Coordinates of C-alpha atoms and ligand atoms in Angstrom, one line a residue:
X12 CA -24.0 13.8 7.0
X13 CA -26.5 14.3 10.0
X14 CA -23.7 14.6 12.4
X15 CA -20.1 14.8 12.8
X16 CA -18.1 12.1 12.7
X17 CA -14.9 11.1 14.8
X18 CA -12.6 8.9 12.6
X19 CA -10.3 6.8 14.5
X20 CA -6.9 6.4 13.0
X21 CA -4.5 3.7 13.9
X22 CA -0.5 4.9 13.5
X23 CA 0.8 8.0 12.7
X24 CA 3.1 8.1 9.8
X25 CA 3.0 9.9 6.4
X26 CA -0.1 8.1 5.1
X27 CA -2.1 8.7 8.4
X28 CA -1.3 12.2 8.1
X29 CA -2.6 12.4 4.4
X30 CA -5.9 10.5 5.5
X31 CA -6.0 13.6 8.2
X32 CA -5.7 16.3 5.8
X33 CA -8.5 14.5 3.7
X34 CA -10.9 14.5 6.6
X35 CA -10.4 18.2 7.2
X36 CA -10.9 19.0 3.6
X37 CA -13.8 17.0 3.6
X38 CA -15.2 18.8 6.9
X39 CA -17.2 17.7 9.7
X40 CA -14.9 14.8 10.3
X41 CA -12.8 14.7 13.6
X42 CA -9.7 12.6 13.8
X43 CA -8.4 11.1 16.6
X44 CA -4.8 8.8 16.1
X45 CA -3.8 5.9 18.4
X46 CA 0.0 5.3 18.1
X47 CA 2.5 4.2 20.2
X48 CA 5.4 6.8 18.3
X49 CA 5.4 10.1 20.3
X50 CA 7.0 11.6 17.1
X51 CA 4.6 10.5 14.7
X52 CA 4.0 13.2 12.2
X53 CA 0.2 12.8 12.2
X54 CA 0.4 14.7 15.8
X55 CA 1.0 18.2 14.0
X56 CA -2.5 17.6 12.1
X57 CA -4.9 15.3 14.1
X58 CA -7.5 16.6 16.3
X59 CA -6.7 14.2 19.1
X60 CA -3.4 12.0 19.7
X61 CA -3.4 9.2 21.7
X62 CA 0.0 7.8 22.3
X63 CA 1.0 4.6 24.4
X64 CA 1.5 0.9 24.5
X65 CA -0.6 -0.9 22.0
X66 CA -0.9 -3.8 24.0
X67 CA -2.4 -2.1 26.9
X68 CA -6.1 -3.1 27.1
X69 CA -7.3 0.0 28.8
X70 CA -5.5 2.4 26.4
X71 CA -7.3 0.7 23.0
X72 CA -10.9 0.9 25.3
X73 CA -10.4 4.6 25.7
X74 CA -9.9 4.9 22.1
X75 CA -12.6 2.9 21.0
X76 CA -14.9 4.9 23.4
X77 CA -13.8 8.2 21.3
X78 CA -14.4 7.1 18.2
X79 CA -17.2 6.3 15.6
X80 CA -15.3 4.6 13.0
X81 CA -11.9 3.5 12.6
X82 CA -9.3 3.3 9.8
X83 CA -5.8 2.6 9.2
X84 CA -2.9 2.8 6.3
X85 CA -0.3 0.5 7.8
X86 CA 0.1 -3.1 6.7
X87 CA 1.9 -5.0 9.3
X88 CA -0.7 -4.0 12.0
X89 CA -2.1 -6.4 14.7
X90 CA -5.3 -8.0 13.0
X91 CA -6.1 -8.5 16.8
X92 CA -6.4 -5.0 17.7
X93 CA -8.5 -4.4 14.8
X94 CA -10.9 -7.4 15.9
X95 CA -11.0 -6.1 19.4
X96 CA -12.1 -2.6 17.9
X97 CA -14.4 -3.9 15.4
X98 CA -16.3 -5.8 18.4
X99 CA -17.7 -2.2 19.4
X100 CA -17.2 0.3 16.1
X101 CA -17.3 -0.3 12.6
X102 CA -13.4 -1.1 11.3
X103 CA -12.5 -0.3 7.6
X104 CA -11.2 -2.3 5.6
X105 CA -12.2 -5.2 7.4
X106 CA -9.6 -7.1 9.5
X107 CA -10.5 -10.1 7.2
X108 CA -9.3 -8.3 4.3
X109 CA -5.9 -7.2 6.2
X110 CA -5.2 -10.9 7.0
X111 CA -4.9 -11.9 3.1
X112 CA -3.0 -8.9 2.2
X113 CA -0.6 -9.7 5.2
X114 CA 0.1 -13.1 3.8
X115 CA 1.5 -13.7 0.2
X116 CA 0.2 -17.3 0.2
X117 CA -3.7 -16.4 0.7
X118 CA -3.1 -13.4 -1.9
X119 CA -1.9 -15.5 -4.2
X120 CA -4.5 -18.0 -3.7
X121 CA -7.4 -15.6 -3.6
X122 CA -6.2 -14.2 -6.9
X123 CA -5.9 -17.8 -8.7
X124 CA -9.4 -18.9 -7.5
X125 CA -10.5 -15.6 -9.1
X126 CA -8.8 -17.0 -12.2
X127 CA -6.5 -14.0 -12.2
X128 CA -2.8 -14.5 -13.7
X129 CA 0.1 -14.7 -11.1
X130 CA 3.5 -16.3 -11.6
X131 CA 4.1 -19.8 -10.8
X132 CA 4.5 -20.1 -7.2
X133 CA 4.6 -22.7 -4.1
X134 CA 4.9 -22.8 -0.6
X135 CA 8.5 -23.3 0.9
X136 CA 8.6 -24.7 4.4
X137 CA 12.1 -26.4 4.4
X138 CA 15.3 -26.9 2.6
X139 CA 14.3 -29.9 0.7
X140 CA 10.8 -28.0 -0.5
X141 CA 13.3 -25.0 -1.5
X142 CA 15.4 -27.5 -3.4
X143 CA 12.8 -28.9 -5.3
X144 CA 11.3 -25.7 -6.1
X145 CA 14.5 -24.2 -7.5
X146 CA 14.7 -27.5 -9.7
X147 CA 11.5 -26.9 -11.1
X148 CA 11.2 -23.4 -11.7
X149 CA 15.2 -22.6 -12.0
X150 CA 15.3 -18.6 -11.7
X151 CA 13.3 -17.8 -9.1
X152 CA 12.7 -15.8 -6.0
X153 CA 11.8 -16.6 -2.4
X154 CA 10.1 -14.2 -0.2
X155 CA 8.9 -14.5 3.4
X156 CA 5.0 -15.1 3.2
X157 CA 4.5 -11.9 6.0
X158 CA 6.3 -9.0 7.1
X159 CA 8.5 -8.4 4.3
X160 CA 8.4 -4.9 2.3
X161 CA 10.5 -2.8 0.3
X162 CA 12.5 -6.2 -1.0
X163 CA 13.2 -7.1 2.3
X164 CA 13.3 -10.9 3.4
X165 CA 13.8 -11.9 -0.6
X166 CA 16.2 -14.4 -1.7
X167 CA 17.0 -14.8 -5.4
X168 CA 18.4 -18.2 -6.6
X169 CA 19.2 -19.5 -10.1
X170 CA 20.6 -22.8 -8.9
X171 CA 20.6 -24.9 -5.6
X172 CA 24.3 -24.1 -5.1
X173 CA 23.2 -20.7 -4.2
X174 CA 21.2 -21.5 -1.2
X175 CA 22.6 -19.9 2.1
X176 CA 22.1 -22.2 4.4
X177 CA 21.3 -19.6 6.9
X178 CA 18.0 -19.3 6.0
X179 CA 15.6 -19.5 9.0
X180 CA 13.2 -21.9 8.1
X181 CA 11.4 -21.6 11.1
X182 CA 9.3 -19.2 9.0
X183 CA 7.1 -19.7 6.0
X184 CA 8.3 -18.7 2.6
X185 CA 6.9 -18.4 -0.9
X186 CA 9.1 -19.4 -3.7
X187 CA 7.8 -17.7 -7.2
X188 CA 9.3 -18.2 -10.7
X189 CA 11.3 -15.4 -11.5
X190 CA 9.9 -13.3 -14.7
X191 CA 11.4 -11.8 -17.4
X192 CA 10.2 -8.4 -15.6
X193 CA 9.8 -5.4 -17.8
X194 CA 7.8 -3.0 -15.6
X195 CA 5.8 -2.8 -12.8
X196 CA 2.2 -1.1 -12.6
X197 CA -0.5 -0.4 -9.8
X198 CA -3.8 0.5 -9.8
X199 CA -5.8 2.0 -6.9
X200 CA -9.5 2.1 -6.5
X201 CA -11.9 2.7 -3.9
X202 CA -15.2 1.1 -3.0
X203 CA -18.4 2.6 -1.3
X204 CA -20.9 0.7 0.8
X205 CA -23.2 1.1 -1.9
X206 CA -20.9 -1.0 -4.0
X207 CA -19.7 1.6 -6.2
X208 CA -16.0 1.9 -7.3
X209 CA -14.0 5.0 -7.9
X210 CA -11.0 3.5 -10.0
X211 CA -7.8 5.3 -11.0
X212 CA -5.6 4.5 -14.4
X213 CA -2.7 2.8 -13.8
X214 CA 0.5 4.1 -12.3
X215 CA 4.1 3.1 -13.4
X216 CA 6.4 2.3 -10.7
X217 CA 10.3 2.3 -10.5
X218 CA 12.1 1.1 -7.6
X219 CA 15.7 1.5 -6.5
X220 CA 17.5 -1.1 -4.2
X221 CA 13.9 -2.3 -3.5
X222 CA 12.3 0.9 -2.5
X223 CA 9.6 2.7 -4.4
X224 CA 11.6 5.7 -6.3
X225 CA 8.8 7.1 -8.9
X226 CA 5.4 6.5 -9.8
X227 CA 4.2 8.2 -13.2
X228 CA 0.9 8.4 -14.9
X229 CA 0.3 7.5 -17.7
X230 CA 2.2 4.2 -17.2
X231 CA 3.8 3.3 -20.7
X232 CA 1.6 0.3 -21.4
X233 CA -0.6 -1.0 -24.0
X234 CA -4.5 -0.3 -23.8
X235 CA -5.0 -3.9 -23.0
X236 CA -2.9 -4.1 -20.3
X237 CA -4.7 -0.9 -19.1
X238 CA -8.1 -2.3 -19.0
X239 CA -6.9 -5.9 -17.7
X240 CA -5.4 -4.2 -14.8
X241 CA -8.5 -2.0 -14.1
X242 CA -10.8 -5.0 -14.6
X243 CA -8.9 -7.1 -12.2
X244 CA -8.5 -4.2 -9.5
X245 CA -12.5 -3.8 -9.6
X246 CA -13.2 -7.6 -9.4
X247 CA -10.7 -8.0 -6.6
X248 CA -12.4 -5.1 -4.3
X249 CA -15.9 -6.7 -5.4
X250 CA -15.1 -10.2 -4.1
X251 CA -13.4 -8.8 -1.0
X252 CA -16.2 -6.6 -0.5
X253 CA -13.9 -4.1 0.1
X254 CA -14.5 -1.0 1.7
X255 CA -12.3 1.9 1.3
X256 CA -8.9 2.2 -0.9
X257 CA -7.2 -0.5 -2.0
X258 CA -3.8 -0.9 -4.7
X259 CA -3.2 -3.8 -6.7
X260 CA 0.3 -4.3 -8.0
X261 CA 1.2 -6.1 -11.1
X262 CA 4.1 -7.2 -13.0
X263 CA 4.3 -6.9 -16.9
X264 CA 6.9 -9.4 -18.7
X265 CA 8.5 -8.7 -21.7
X266 CA 5.7 -10.8 -23.7
X267 CA 3.3 -7.9 -22.5
X268 CA 1.6 -10.6 -20.1
X269 CA 0.1 -9.1 -16.8
X270 CA 0.7 -10.8 -13.4
X271 CA -1.0 -9.6 -10.5
X272 CA 1.8 -9.7 -7.5
X273 CA 0.4 -8.2 -4.5
X274 CA -2.1 -5.8 -3.0
X275 CA -2.1 -3.5 -0.5
X276 CA -5.0 -3.0 2.0
X277 CA -4.8 0.6 2.1
X278 CA -3.7 3.8 0.4
X279 CA -0.4 3.2 -0.8
X280 CA 2.5 5.3 -1.5
X281 CA 2.6 4.7 -5.4
X282 CA -0.9 6.8 -6.0
X283 CA 0.1 9.7 -3.8
X284 CA 0.3 11.7 -7.0
X285 CA -3.6 11.4 -7.3
X286 CA -3.6 14.4 -4.4
X287 CA -2.6 16.7 -7.2
X288 CA -3.7 14.6 -10.3
X289 CA -7.3 13.7 -9.8
X290 CA -10.2 15.8 -8.8
X291 CA -10.4 13.5 -5.9
X292 CA -7.5 11.6 -4.6
X293 CA -7.3 8.3 -3.1
X294 CA -7.2 9.3 0.6
X295 CA -10.3 11.6 0.3
X296 CA -11.9 8.8 -1.5
X297 CA -11.0 6.2 1.4
X298 CA -11.9 8.4 4.0
X299 CA -15.4 9.5 2.2
X300 CA -16.1 5.4 1.9
X301 CA -15.1 4.4 5.4
X302 CA -17.1 7.3 7.0
X303 CA -20.3 6.0 4.5
X304 CA -20.4 9.3 2.6
X305 CA -21.6 9.5 -1.2
X306 CA -19.3 8.2 -4.2
X307 CA -18.7 11.2 -6.2
X308 CA -17.5 10.9 -9.9
X309 CA -13.9 11.6 -10.2
X310 CA -11.9 13.0 -12.9
X311 CA -8.1 13.1 -14.0
X312 CA -6.6 16.6 -13.9
X313 CA -2.9 16.0 -15.2
X314 CA -0.5 13.5 -16.0
X315 CA 2.0 13.4 -12.9
X316 CA 5.0 11.9 -11.8
X317 CA 5.9 11.4 -8.1
X318 CA 9.6 11.0 -6.9
X319 CA 10.5 9.8 -3.3
X320 CA 12.7 11.7 -1.3
X321 CA 15.2 9.4 0.5
X322 CA 17.0 10.1 3.5
X323 CA 19.1 13.2 3.8
X324 CA 18.0 14.2 0.4
X325 CA 15.3 16.0 2.3
X326 CA 17.8 18.6 3.5
X327 CA 18.2 20.0 -0.3
X328 CA 14.5 19.6 -1.1
X329 CA 13.5 21.7 2.1
X330 CA 15.6 24.5 0.8
X331 CA 15.0 24.2 -3.1
X332 CA 12.4 26.9 -4.4
X333 CA 9.6 24.8 -6.0
X334 CA 8.1 25.5 -9.6
X335 CA 4.6 26.0 -9.8
X336 CA 3.6 22.6 -11.4
X337 CA 5.9 20.8 -8.4
X338 CA 4.3 20.0 -5.2
X339 CA 6.5 19.1 -2.4
X340 CA 5.7 17.2 1.1
X341 CA 7.5 17.0 3.7
X342 CA 6.7 14.1 6.0
X343 CA 8.1 16.1 9.3
X344 CA 9.9 13.0 10.5
X345 CA 12.5 13.9 13.2
X346 CA 15.0 11.2 12.4
X347 CA 16.7 11.2 8.8
X348 CA 17.9 7.8 8.4
X349 CA 19.6 6.4 5.0
X350 CA 16.8 5.1 2.7
X351 CA 13.8 6.6 4.9
X352 CA 11.0 7.8 3.0
X353 CA 11.1 11.5 4.2
X354 CA 8.9 13.2 1.5
X355 CA 8.0 13.2 -2.2
X356 CA 7.7 16.0 -4.6
X357 CA 5.1 15.4 -7.5
X358 CA 5.4 17.3 -10.5
X359 CA 2.4 17.8 -13.1
X360 CA 3.0 17.4 -16.6
X361 CA 1.1 17.7 -20.0
Ligands
ADP598 P1 7.8 -6.0 -1.7 O1 6.8 -6.4 -0.6 O2 9.1 -5.8 -1.0 O3 7.1 -4.9 -2.5 P2 7.6 -7.8 -4.1 O4 6.4 -9.1 -4.2 O5 6.8 -6.4 -4.7 O6 7.5 -7.1 -2.3 O7 8.8 -7.9 -4.9 C1 9.8 -6.6 -4.9 C2 10.0 -6.5 -6.3 O8 10.9 -7.2 -6.6 C3 9.0 -6.3 -7.3 O9 8.6 -4.9 -7.2 C4 9.4 -6.9 -8.5 O10 10.5 -5.8 -9.5 C5 10.6 -7.6 -8.3 N1 9.9 -9.1 -8.2 C6 9.0 -9.7 -7.4 N2 8.8 -10.9 -7.5 C7 9.2 -11.0 -8.7 C8 9.1 -12.2 -9.9 N3 8.2 -13.2 -9.5 N4 9.6 -12.1 -10.9 C9 10.2 -10.9 -11.2 N5 10.6 -10.0 -10.3 C10 9.9 -10.1 -9.3
MG599 MG1 5.7 -4.9 -4.1

């Protein structure tokens, strides 16, 4: 690096905080955070914290002037802000790739066009569409096309009698055939400016009440599924001309078929264990890639399991004495709410 870089980061949650920690570790990268949350935990770590109303054009202008490059780790963020910033400064990953990740239909279309297997799906815009879809698929799941996360805004149906007439059809939905679901895995990869890709092994994810609870490597999967999931992830990153870290999520059915489900246009909770299980974690790889630094060969250090700490469980973990192979992350959030991700613990395993 010929000169120091100021990396602008939008929002101030736990993933953004970890990006800041990575930037510090790499060195010669200053971080400026722009957020509307005055309590955002990133404020304890960044070099500069700008807080205000994100629709304030002057505030955005001020942020743009202070940074060299902009990145983010939040999915439901306004593409408009990103586009405004990208008129003046580099923004990675690009607003175009975020637009696909924010829309389940664009995401599935993108995958299908590349020949990547997904469950059968169709758009639903009316009660009639929904009835037709349920007749076609039988057991199925309807999800809002955008804005849903942690299993929110999802409806399960086995027959048209189960339709709740309170469904708001002014929103767009996607109806998916419900798979004989066995497990979920995800794969993180980081693509660099020169096209080189650093890929992680698949992690196995388990959810409770729609919220990610555990992620572990190795995933208990066949070699075939392992390779397929990595190949698809590489293809996805290349075809998107992606820059930075992305995470692809897959479902595996009882017959051991792999289905692409969705992708995160950012670093993801499921690969947080890479901070301890790999020489270069997904966050450091991301910061290196978006700042235009060189790709470095990566190596797995250890098997690992991450447990998300939800709500007031954090109080117990704050008091606990941790073992040498346990790494406790407290997100330093001000308010404790039921089901809120408050921290996690990664345990390294043989
Ligand atoms: P979110 O954005 O909330 O993560 P997902 O599409 O990943 O939404 O759905 C949440 C969970 O619901 C998945 O992790 C999976 O367990 C289950 N699920 C989603 N779609 C299907 C499907 N088509 N068949 C079976 N299970 C599904
Ligand atoms: Mg998901």
